[in-house]
C-alpha positions as MATLAB code, in Angstrom:
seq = 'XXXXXXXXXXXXXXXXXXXXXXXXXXXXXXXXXXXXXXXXXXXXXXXXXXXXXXXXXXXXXXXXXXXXXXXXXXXXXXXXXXXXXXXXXXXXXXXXXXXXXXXXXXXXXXXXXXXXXXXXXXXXXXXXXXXXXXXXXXXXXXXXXXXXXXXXXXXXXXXXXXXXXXXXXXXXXXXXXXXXXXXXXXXXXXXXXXXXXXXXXXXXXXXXXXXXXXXXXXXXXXXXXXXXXXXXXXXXXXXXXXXXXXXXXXXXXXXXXXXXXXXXXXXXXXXXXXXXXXXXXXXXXXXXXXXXXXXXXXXXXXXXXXXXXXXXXXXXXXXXXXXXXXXXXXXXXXXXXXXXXXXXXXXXXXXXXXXXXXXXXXXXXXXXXXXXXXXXX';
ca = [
     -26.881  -51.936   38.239;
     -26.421  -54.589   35.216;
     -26.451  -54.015   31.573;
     -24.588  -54.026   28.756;
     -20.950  -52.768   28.427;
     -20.270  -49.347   26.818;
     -17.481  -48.662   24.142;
     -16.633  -45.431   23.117;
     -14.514  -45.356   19.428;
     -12.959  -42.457   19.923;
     -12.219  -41.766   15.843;
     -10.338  -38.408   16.641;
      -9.606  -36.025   18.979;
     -12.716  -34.155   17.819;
     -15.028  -37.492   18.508;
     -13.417  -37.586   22.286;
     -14.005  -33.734   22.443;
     -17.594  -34.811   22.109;
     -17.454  -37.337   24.490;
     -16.195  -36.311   27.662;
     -18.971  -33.703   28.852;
     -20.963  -36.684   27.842;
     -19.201  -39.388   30.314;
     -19.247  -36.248   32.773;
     -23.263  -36.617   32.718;
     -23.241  -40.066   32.608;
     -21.302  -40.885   35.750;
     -23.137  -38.282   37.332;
     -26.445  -40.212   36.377;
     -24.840  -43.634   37.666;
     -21.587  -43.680   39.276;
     -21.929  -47.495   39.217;
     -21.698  -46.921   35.474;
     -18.017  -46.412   35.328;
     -16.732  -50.075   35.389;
     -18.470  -51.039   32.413;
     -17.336  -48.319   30.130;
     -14.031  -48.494   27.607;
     -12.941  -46.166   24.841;
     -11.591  -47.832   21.539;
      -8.325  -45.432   20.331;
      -7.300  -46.403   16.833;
      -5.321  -42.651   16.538;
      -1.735  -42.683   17.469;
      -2.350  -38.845   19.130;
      -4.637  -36.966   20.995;
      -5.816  -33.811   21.845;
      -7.454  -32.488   24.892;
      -9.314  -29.597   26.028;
      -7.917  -30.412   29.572;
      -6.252  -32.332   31.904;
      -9.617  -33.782   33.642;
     -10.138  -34.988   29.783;
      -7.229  -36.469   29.432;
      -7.229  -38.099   32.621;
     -10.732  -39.490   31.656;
      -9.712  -40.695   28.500;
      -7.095  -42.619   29.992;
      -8.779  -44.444   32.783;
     -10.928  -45.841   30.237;
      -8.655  -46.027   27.268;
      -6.941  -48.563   29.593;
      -9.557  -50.792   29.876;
     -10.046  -51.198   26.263;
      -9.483  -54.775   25.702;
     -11.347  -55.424   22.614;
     -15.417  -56.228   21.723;
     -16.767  -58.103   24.180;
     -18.777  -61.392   23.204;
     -22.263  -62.195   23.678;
     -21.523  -65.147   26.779;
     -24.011  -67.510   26.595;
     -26.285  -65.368   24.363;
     -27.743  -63.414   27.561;
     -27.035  -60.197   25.747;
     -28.077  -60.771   22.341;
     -28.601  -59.452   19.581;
     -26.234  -56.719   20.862;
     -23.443  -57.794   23.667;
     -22.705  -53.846   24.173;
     -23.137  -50.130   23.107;
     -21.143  -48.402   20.974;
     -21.132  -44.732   21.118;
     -19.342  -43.059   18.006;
     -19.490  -40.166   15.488;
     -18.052  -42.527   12.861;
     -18.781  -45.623   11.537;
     -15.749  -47.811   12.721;
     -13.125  -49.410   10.668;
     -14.482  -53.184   10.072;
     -10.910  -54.366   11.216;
     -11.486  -53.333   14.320;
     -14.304  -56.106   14.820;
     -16.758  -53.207   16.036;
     -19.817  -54.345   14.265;
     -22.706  -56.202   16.419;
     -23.234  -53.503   19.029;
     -25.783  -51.316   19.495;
     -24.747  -47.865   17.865;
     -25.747  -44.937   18.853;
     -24.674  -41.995   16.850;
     -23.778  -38.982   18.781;
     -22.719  -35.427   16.717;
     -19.338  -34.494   16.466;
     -20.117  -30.972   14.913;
     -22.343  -28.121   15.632;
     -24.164  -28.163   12.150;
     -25.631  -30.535    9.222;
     -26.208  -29.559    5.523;
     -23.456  -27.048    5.644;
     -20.536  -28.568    3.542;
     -19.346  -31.224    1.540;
     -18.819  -34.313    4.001;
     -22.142  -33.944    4.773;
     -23.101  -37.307    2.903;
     -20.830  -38.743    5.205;
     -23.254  -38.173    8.190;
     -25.845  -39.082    6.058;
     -24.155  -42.504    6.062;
     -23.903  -42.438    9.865;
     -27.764  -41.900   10.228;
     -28.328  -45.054    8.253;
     -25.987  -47.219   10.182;
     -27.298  -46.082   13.616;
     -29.255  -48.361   15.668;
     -30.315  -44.475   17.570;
     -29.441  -41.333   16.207;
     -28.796  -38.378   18.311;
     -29.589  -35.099   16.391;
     -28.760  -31.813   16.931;
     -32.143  -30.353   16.564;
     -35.583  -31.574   15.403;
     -34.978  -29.469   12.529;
     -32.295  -32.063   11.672;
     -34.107  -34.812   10.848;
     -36.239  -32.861    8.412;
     -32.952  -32.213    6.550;
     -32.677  -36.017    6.607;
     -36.636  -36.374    5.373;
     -35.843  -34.209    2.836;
     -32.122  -35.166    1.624;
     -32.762  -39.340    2.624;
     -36.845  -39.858    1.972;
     -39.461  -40.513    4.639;
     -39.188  -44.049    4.662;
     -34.923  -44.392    5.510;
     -35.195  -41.449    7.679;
     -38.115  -43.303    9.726;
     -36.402  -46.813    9.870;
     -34.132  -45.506   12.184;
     -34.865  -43.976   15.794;
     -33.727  -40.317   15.941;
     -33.488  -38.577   19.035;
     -33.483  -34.773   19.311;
     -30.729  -34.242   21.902;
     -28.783  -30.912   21.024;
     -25.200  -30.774   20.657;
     -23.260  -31.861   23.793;
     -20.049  -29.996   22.659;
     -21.532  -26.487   22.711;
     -23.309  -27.131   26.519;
     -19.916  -25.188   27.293;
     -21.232  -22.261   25.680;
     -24.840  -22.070   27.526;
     -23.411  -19.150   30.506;
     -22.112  -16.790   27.394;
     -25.843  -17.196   25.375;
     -27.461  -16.531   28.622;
     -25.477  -13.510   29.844;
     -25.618  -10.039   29.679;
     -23.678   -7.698   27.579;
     -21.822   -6.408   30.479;
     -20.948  -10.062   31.553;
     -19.837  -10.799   28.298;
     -17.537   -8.117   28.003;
     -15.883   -9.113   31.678;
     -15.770  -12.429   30.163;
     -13.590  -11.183   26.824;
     -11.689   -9.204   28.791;
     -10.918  -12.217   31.208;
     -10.167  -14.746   28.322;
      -7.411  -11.794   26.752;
      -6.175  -11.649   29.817;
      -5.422  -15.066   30.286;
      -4.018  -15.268   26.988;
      -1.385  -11.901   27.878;
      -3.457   -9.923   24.847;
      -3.937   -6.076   25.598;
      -7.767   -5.235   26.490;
      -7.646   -2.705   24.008;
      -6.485   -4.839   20.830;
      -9.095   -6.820   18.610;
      -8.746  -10.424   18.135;
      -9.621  -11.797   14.940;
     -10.220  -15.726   14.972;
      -9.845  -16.889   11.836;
     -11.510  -20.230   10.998;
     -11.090  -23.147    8.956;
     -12.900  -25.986    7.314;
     -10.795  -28.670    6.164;
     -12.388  -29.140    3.027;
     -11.142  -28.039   -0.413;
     -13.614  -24.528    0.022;
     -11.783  -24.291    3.380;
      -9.630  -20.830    4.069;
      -6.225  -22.653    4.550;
      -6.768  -24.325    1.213;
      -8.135  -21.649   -0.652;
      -5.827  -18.811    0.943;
      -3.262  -20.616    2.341;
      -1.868  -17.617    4.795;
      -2.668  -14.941    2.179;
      -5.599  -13.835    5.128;
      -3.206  -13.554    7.925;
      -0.402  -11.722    5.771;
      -3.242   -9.397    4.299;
      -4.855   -8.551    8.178;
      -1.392   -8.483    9.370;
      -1.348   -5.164    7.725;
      -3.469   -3.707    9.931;
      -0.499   -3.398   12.510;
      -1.093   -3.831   16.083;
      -4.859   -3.152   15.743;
      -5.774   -6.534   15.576;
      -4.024   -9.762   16.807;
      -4.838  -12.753   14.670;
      -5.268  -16.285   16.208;
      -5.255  -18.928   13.280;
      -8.073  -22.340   13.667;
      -8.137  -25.070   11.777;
     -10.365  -28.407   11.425;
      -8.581  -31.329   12.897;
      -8.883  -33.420    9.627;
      -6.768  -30.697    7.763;
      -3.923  -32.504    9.846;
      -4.462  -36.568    9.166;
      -5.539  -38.744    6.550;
      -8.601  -36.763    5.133;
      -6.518  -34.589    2.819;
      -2.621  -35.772    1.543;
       0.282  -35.598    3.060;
       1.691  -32.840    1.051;
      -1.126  -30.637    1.692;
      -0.845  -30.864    5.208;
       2.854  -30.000    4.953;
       2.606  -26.923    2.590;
      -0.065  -25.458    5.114;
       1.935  -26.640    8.118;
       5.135  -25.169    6.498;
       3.280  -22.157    5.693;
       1.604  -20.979    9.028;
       5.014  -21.860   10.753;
       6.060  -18.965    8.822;
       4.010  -17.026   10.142;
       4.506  -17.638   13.127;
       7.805  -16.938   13.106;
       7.656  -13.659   12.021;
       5.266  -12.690   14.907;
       1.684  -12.189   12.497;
      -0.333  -14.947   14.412;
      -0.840  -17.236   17.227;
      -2.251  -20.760   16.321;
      -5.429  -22.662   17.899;
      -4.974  -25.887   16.143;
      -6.240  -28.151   18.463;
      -9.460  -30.090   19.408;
     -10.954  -26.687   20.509;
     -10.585  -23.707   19.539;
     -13.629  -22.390   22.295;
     -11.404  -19.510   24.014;
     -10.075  -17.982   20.930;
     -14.032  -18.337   19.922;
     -15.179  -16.551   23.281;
     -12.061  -13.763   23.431;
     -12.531  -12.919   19.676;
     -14.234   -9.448   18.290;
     -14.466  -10.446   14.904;
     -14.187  -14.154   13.127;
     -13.425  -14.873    9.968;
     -15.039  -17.828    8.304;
     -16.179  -20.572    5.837;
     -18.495  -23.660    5.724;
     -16.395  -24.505    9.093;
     -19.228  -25.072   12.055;
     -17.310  -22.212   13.978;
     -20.030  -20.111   12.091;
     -22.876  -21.732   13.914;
     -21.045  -21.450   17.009;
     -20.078  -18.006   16.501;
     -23.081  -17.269   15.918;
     -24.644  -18.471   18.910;
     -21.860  -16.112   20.624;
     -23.153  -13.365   18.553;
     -19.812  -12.673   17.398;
     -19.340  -10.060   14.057;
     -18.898  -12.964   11.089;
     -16.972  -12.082    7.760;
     -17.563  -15.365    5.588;
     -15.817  -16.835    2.019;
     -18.993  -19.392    1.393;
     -20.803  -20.509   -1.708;
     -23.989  -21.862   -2.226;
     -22.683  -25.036   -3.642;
     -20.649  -26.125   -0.798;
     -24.222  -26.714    0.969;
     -26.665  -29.278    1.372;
     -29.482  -27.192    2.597;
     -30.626  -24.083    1.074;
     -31.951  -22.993    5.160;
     -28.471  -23.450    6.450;
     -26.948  -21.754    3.627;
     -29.739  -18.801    4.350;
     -28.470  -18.644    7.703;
     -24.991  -18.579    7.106;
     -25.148  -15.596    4.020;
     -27.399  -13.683    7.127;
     -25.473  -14.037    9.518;
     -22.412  -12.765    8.330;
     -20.477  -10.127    5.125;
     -19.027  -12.329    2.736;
     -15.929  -11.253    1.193;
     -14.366  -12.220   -2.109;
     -10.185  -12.730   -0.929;
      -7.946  -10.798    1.059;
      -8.063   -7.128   -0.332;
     -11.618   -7.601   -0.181;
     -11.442   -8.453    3.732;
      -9.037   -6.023    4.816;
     -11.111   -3.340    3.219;
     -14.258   -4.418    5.361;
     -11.856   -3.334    8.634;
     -10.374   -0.355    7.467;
     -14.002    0.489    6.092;
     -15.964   -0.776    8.658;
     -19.328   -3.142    7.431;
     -23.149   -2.968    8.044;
     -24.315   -6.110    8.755;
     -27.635   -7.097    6.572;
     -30.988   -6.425    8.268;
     -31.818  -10.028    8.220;
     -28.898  -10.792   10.787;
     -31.025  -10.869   13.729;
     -33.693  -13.034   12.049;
     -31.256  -15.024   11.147;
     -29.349  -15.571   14.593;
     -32.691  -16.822   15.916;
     -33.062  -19.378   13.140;
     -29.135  -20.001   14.170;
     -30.744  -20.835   17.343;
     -33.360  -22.805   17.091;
     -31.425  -24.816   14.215;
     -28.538  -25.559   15.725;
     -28.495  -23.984   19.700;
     -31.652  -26.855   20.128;
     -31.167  -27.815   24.303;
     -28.035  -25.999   24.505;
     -26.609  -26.919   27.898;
     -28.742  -29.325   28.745;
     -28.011  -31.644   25.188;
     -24.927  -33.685   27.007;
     -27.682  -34.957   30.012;
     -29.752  -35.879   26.867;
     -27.582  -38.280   25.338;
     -26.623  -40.059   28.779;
     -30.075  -40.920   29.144;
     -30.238  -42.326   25.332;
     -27.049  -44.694   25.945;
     -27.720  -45.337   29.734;
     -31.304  -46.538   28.299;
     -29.576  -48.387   25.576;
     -27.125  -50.054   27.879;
     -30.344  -51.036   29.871;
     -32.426  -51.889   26.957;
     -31.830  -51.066   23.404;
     -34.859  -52.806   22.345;
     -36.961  -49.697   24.325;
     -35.524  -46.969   22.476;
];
C-alpha cells in the first residue's frame, strides 16, 4: 500500500515510551507499513521499557536517513508524517511534514510546562488528545477560534493502554498481581512499598525535598520499602547541570546506605502496580495512580495548575502533607481519605482514563490515515 513516509522524532526516552505500543498497533493494522517508517534520535541515550522496545527502536532508528523530499511534487504540500510529542529542533530540517501530535503524559493543566503543550496544539497539523475533556481545557486556556483551527482527535493516552487489565480486575486479582510484581522484585509480601514520585519541575519532590522524604520514611524501619521515581527531564537539559548532580549525588547516598531502591527510568509502571501507598506532586503518576486506585499522599498547590478541575481532582484524590514530619505522621497515624475521593476517581477517569486500552489503536488509525491522506483528517 503507498503513501507517505512516517518519521518518528523520538525527543526522549519518554516520547519513544509513547511510541512503541503505538508502532505495535500500527504494524498490526498494516504490516506493509513497516518499510516506510524511521525514527529521528537527536538524544545521545535511551531508555527502554524492554528489549522488544529496544529492538524496535533500532530497526527503525537505522533507517533514519534524514527528511525525505517532496520528488517531483507528487506528495505535496507534505512529503511525510511526523509523529512527535515535541516540536522539533529547526536544525534538524523537520519542518514541512504533516505533524501529528501524540501525548507524552497522562494529564494536561496540571503543572507548569503546561504552556509548552499548549504550543504543541498550535503547531499540529492533528492533535491527539487525551480526552474530549482536553480540548475544552484548550477552549478555555487558547479561545474558540485557535483551538478550532486545528483538528483534535480524542484518542486516549496510548502509554497507560498497559494499565487497562489492572482497572478492569477484581480486588482479588489485583492483590495476586501486587503480590506477583514484589515477588519479582525479591520484596517480602508482607512489607509496604511506598513509590515515591517526582515531577521535574521546581514544585517537584526531589527539588523541594531533595531526599529529606526517603530519610524521614526510612524511619519507619522495615515496615515500608521505599522505591524512589523521578521525571526523565530532572536528568537532561530541562533543569542545570548542577541540579542534576546535587540530586544525583544525593539519592546515591541513599542508596548506599540501604533506605531506597531507584526507578529512574522511562517507566516507572511496576513500582506503580507493586506499590501500597505513593507519594506525590504535580507529577502525572497521580493520574495514573489514580486510575490504579492506589492510597495518594500529595505536596501540590493550587498555583502549580492550569485548571482549577484537575487541581479538584488531584486535592480529592489524595492527603496532602506539608514536608516530611508531616508525612511520616500520616503512616504512623494512619489517614482518612476525604469523602469526595471516589467522586473524584471517576472524574480521574473520565478526564484522563478516556479509551484506556484501546487509545494506542486510536492513534494508528489517525497517522495511518494521515500517511494515506492528511488532507481527510
Amino acid at each position: 500500500m503507498g503513501g507517505r513516509p512516517i518519521i518518528f522524532y523520538a525527543f526522549s526516552s519518554q516520547s519513544w515510551d509513547s511510541y512503541f505500543p503505538i508502532l505495535v498497533e500500527l504494524l498490526s493494522c498494516d504490516p506493509s507499513i513497516e518499510n516506510r517508517i524511521s525514527v529521528c534520535a537527536p538524544c545521545d541515550h535511551y531508555d527502554f521499557r524492554s528489549e522488544a522496545s529496544k529492538q524496535l527502536f533500532d530497526l527503525f532508528h537505522a533507517r533514519y536517513e534524514g527528511p525525505p523530499s517532496s520528488k517531483g511534487g507528487q506528495l505535496t504540500p507534505y512529503p511525510y508524517v511526523l509523529v512527535t510529542t515535541h516540536i522539533p529542533d529547526p536544525a534538524l530540517g523537520l519542518s514541512d511534514g504533516f505533524y501529528v501530535h501524540v501525548p507524552h503524559g497522562s494529564g494536561f493543566g496540571n503543572s507548569e510546562s503546561q504552556d509548552y503543550v499548549l504550543s504543541c496544539f498550535q503547531a499540529a497539523n492533528v492533535y491527539c488528545g487525551i480526552s474530549p475533556a482536553e480540548l475544552l481545557f484548550i477552549r478555555e486556556v487558547l479561545g474558540s477560534e485557535v483551538a478550532e483551527s486545528v483538528p483534535f482527535v480524542a484518542t486516549g493516552c496510548p502509554k497507560n493502554d498497559m494499565f487497562a487489565s489492572y482497572v478492569e480486575a477484581s480486588e482479588e486479582e489485583r492483590a495476586q498481581l501486587r503480590a506477583q510484581i514484589k515477588q519479582s522484585l525479591k520484596i517480602p509480601a508482607d512489607q509496604a512499598v511506598v513509590f515515591i514520585a517526582s515531577h521535574w519541575t521546581p514544585s517537584g519532590l526531589l527539588r523541594k525535598f531533595g531526599t529529606g522524604l526517603i530519610q524521614a520514611l526510612s524511619a519507619l524501619g522495615d515496615q515500608v520499602r521505599i522505591i524512589q521515581g523521578s521525571h526523565p527531564n530532572l536528568w537532561n537539559q530541562h533543569v542545570s547541570a548542577q541540579t542534576s548532580q546535587w540530586i544525583d549525588q544525593s539519592l546515591c547516598r541513599e542508596v548506599d546506605r540501604g533506605a531506597v531502591a531507584l526507578s529512574l527510568g522511562v517507566s516507572d509502571a511496576t513500582a506503580l502496580l507493586a506499590s501500597d501507598v505513593v507519594v506525590a506532586d504535580v507529577s502525572s503518576i497521580v493520574i495514573e495512580a489514580a486510575l490504579l486506585e492506589k492510597p495518594l499522599l500529595l505536596h501540590i498547590d493550587r498555583q502549580s495548575f492550569r485548571s482549577d478541575e484537575v487541581y479538584q481532582i488531584y486535592s480529592g484524590v489524595g492527603i496532602q502533607f506539608s514536608g516530611a514530619d508531616d508525612l511520616v505522621q500520616s503512616f504512623l497515624r494512619g489517614v482518612s481519605f476525604p469523602e469526595k475521593r471516589t467522586e473524584m476517581l471517576r472524574k480521574n477517569k473520565e478526564l484522563f482514563g478516556y479509551n484506556l486500552g484501546g487509545a494506542s489503536k486510536k492513534v494508528a488509525e489517525v497517522i495511518l490515515s494521515a500517511a494515506r491522506d492528511p488532507g481527510g483528517l
